[in-house]
């Protein structure tokens, strides 16, 4: 996490793809993308980051992009492998209304 960054949501996944705990912002995005808690990570960019961190057994961080049905969500996510899963820390969360087509 960058110095001074405020963690807005935390979560935990088992293995590389099962979200088992999430703070409200992350849980709401999971549900908006069709998932449940516990359940397979439904946010494609988050799932990809989780699988990479778990496979390589190393902490990874990147900006993810997702949609919650009404907004384009952009956030900085850090995925840290732990025993049996990964810890998730989300900061710099921005949600902008989707443009009408």
Coordinates of C-alpha atoms in Angstrom, one line a residue:
X1 CA 0.0 0.0 0.0
X2 CA 1.4 3.4 -0.8
X3 CA 2.3 5.6 2.2
X4 CA -0.7 7.5 3.3
X5 CA -3.2 5.3 1.4
X6 CA -6.4 4.6 3.2
X7 CA -7.7 1.0 3.0
X8 CA -11.4 1.3 2.2
X9 CA -12.2 -2.4 2.2
X10 CA -10.6 -5.7 3.2
X11 CA -11.5 -9.2 2.3
X12 CA -10.2 -12.7 2.2
X13 CA -10.4 -15.5 -0.3
X14 CA -9.7 -19.2 0.0
X15 CA -7.3 -20.6 -2.5
X16 CA -7.3 -18.5 -5.6
X17 CA -11.0 -17.9 -6.2
X18 CA -13.4 -18.2 -3.3
X19 CA -14.3 -15.0 -1.6
X20 CA -15.2 -15.9 2.0
X21 CA -15.1 -12.4 3.7
X22 CA -15.4 -8.8 2.5
X23 CA -16.1 -5.4 3.9
X24 CA -19.3 -3.7 2.6
X25 CA -17.9 -1.9 -0.5
X26 CA -16.2 -5.1 -1.7
X27 CA -19.2 -7.2 -0.8
X28 CA -21.5 -4.9 -2.7
X29 CA -19.3 -5.1 -5.8
X30 CA -19.2 -8.9 -5.5
X31 CA -23.0 -9.1 -5.4
X32 CA -23.5 -6.5 -8.2
X33 CA -21.3 -8.8 -10.4
X34 CA -23.5 -11.8 -9.7
X35 CA -21.6 -13.4 -6.9
X36 CA -22.2 -14.3 -3.2
X37 CA -20.2 -14.5 -0.1
X38 CA -19.0 -17.1 0.3
X39 CA -18.6 -17.8 -3.4
X40 CA -16.4 -17.7 -6.4
X41 CA -15.0 -14.2 -7.0
X42 CA -17.4 -12.6 -9.5
X43 CA -15.3 -9.5 -10.3
X44 CA -13.2 -10.6 -13.3
X45 CA -10.2 -8.4 -12.6
X46 CA -10.1 -9.3 -8.9
X47 CA -10.4 -13.0 -9.8
X48 CA -7.4 -12.8 -12.2
X49 CA -5.3 -10.9 -9.6
X50 CA -6.2 -13.5 -6.9
X51 CA -5.2 -16.4 -9.2
X52 CA -1.9 -14.8 -10.1
X53 CA -1.0 -14.0 -6.5
X54 CA -2.0 -17.5 -5.3
X55 CA -0.2 -19.3 -8.2
X56 CA 3.1 -17.3 -7.8
X57 CA 2.8 -17.2 -3.9
X58 CA 3.7 -13.5 -3.9
X59 CA 2.0 -10.2 -3.1
X60 CA 0.6 -8.5 -6.1
X61 CA -1.0 -5.1 -6.5
X62 CA -2.7 -3.4 -9.4
X63 CA -5.5 -1.1 -10.5
X64 CA -8.7 -3.0 -11.2
X65 CA -11.7 -1.9 -13.3
X66 CA -15.2 -3.3 -12.8
X67 CA -18.8 -2.3 -13.2
X68 CA -21.5 -2.5 -10.5
X69 CA -24.4 -2.0 -12.9
X70 CA -24.6 1.8 -12.4
X71 CA -20.9 2.8 -12.1
X72 CA -17.5 2.1 -13.5
X73 CA -15.4 1.2 -10.5
X74 CA -11.6 1.8 -10.4
X75 CA -9.6 0.7 -7.4
X76 CA -6.1 -0.2 -6.2
X77 CA -6.1 -3.7 -4.9
X78 CA -3.3 -5.6 -3.0
X79 CA -3.6 -9.3 -2.9
X80 CA -1.3 -11.0 -0.3
X81 CA -1.1 -14.8 -0.1
X82 CA -1.5 -16.3 3.3
X83 CA -2.0 -19.8 4.7
X84 CA -4.9 -21.3 2.7
X85 CA -5.8 -18.1 0.8
X86 CA -5.2 -14.4 0.1
X87 CA -5.8 -11.2 2.1
X88 CA -7.4 -8.4 0.0
X89 CA -6.8 -4.7 0.7
X90 CA -8.6 -2.1 -1.5
X91 CA -7.8 1.6 -1.6
X92 CA -8.3 4.5 -4.0
X93 CA -11.8 3.4 -4.8
X94 CA -13.5 5.6 -7.4
X95 CA -17.0 5.0 -8.8
X96 CA -18.1 7.1 -11.8
X97 CA -21.6 6.8 -13.4
X98 CA -21.6 4.7 -16.6
X99 CA -22.1 6.7 -19.7
X100 CA -25.5 6.2 -21.4
X101 CA -25.1 4.3 -24.7

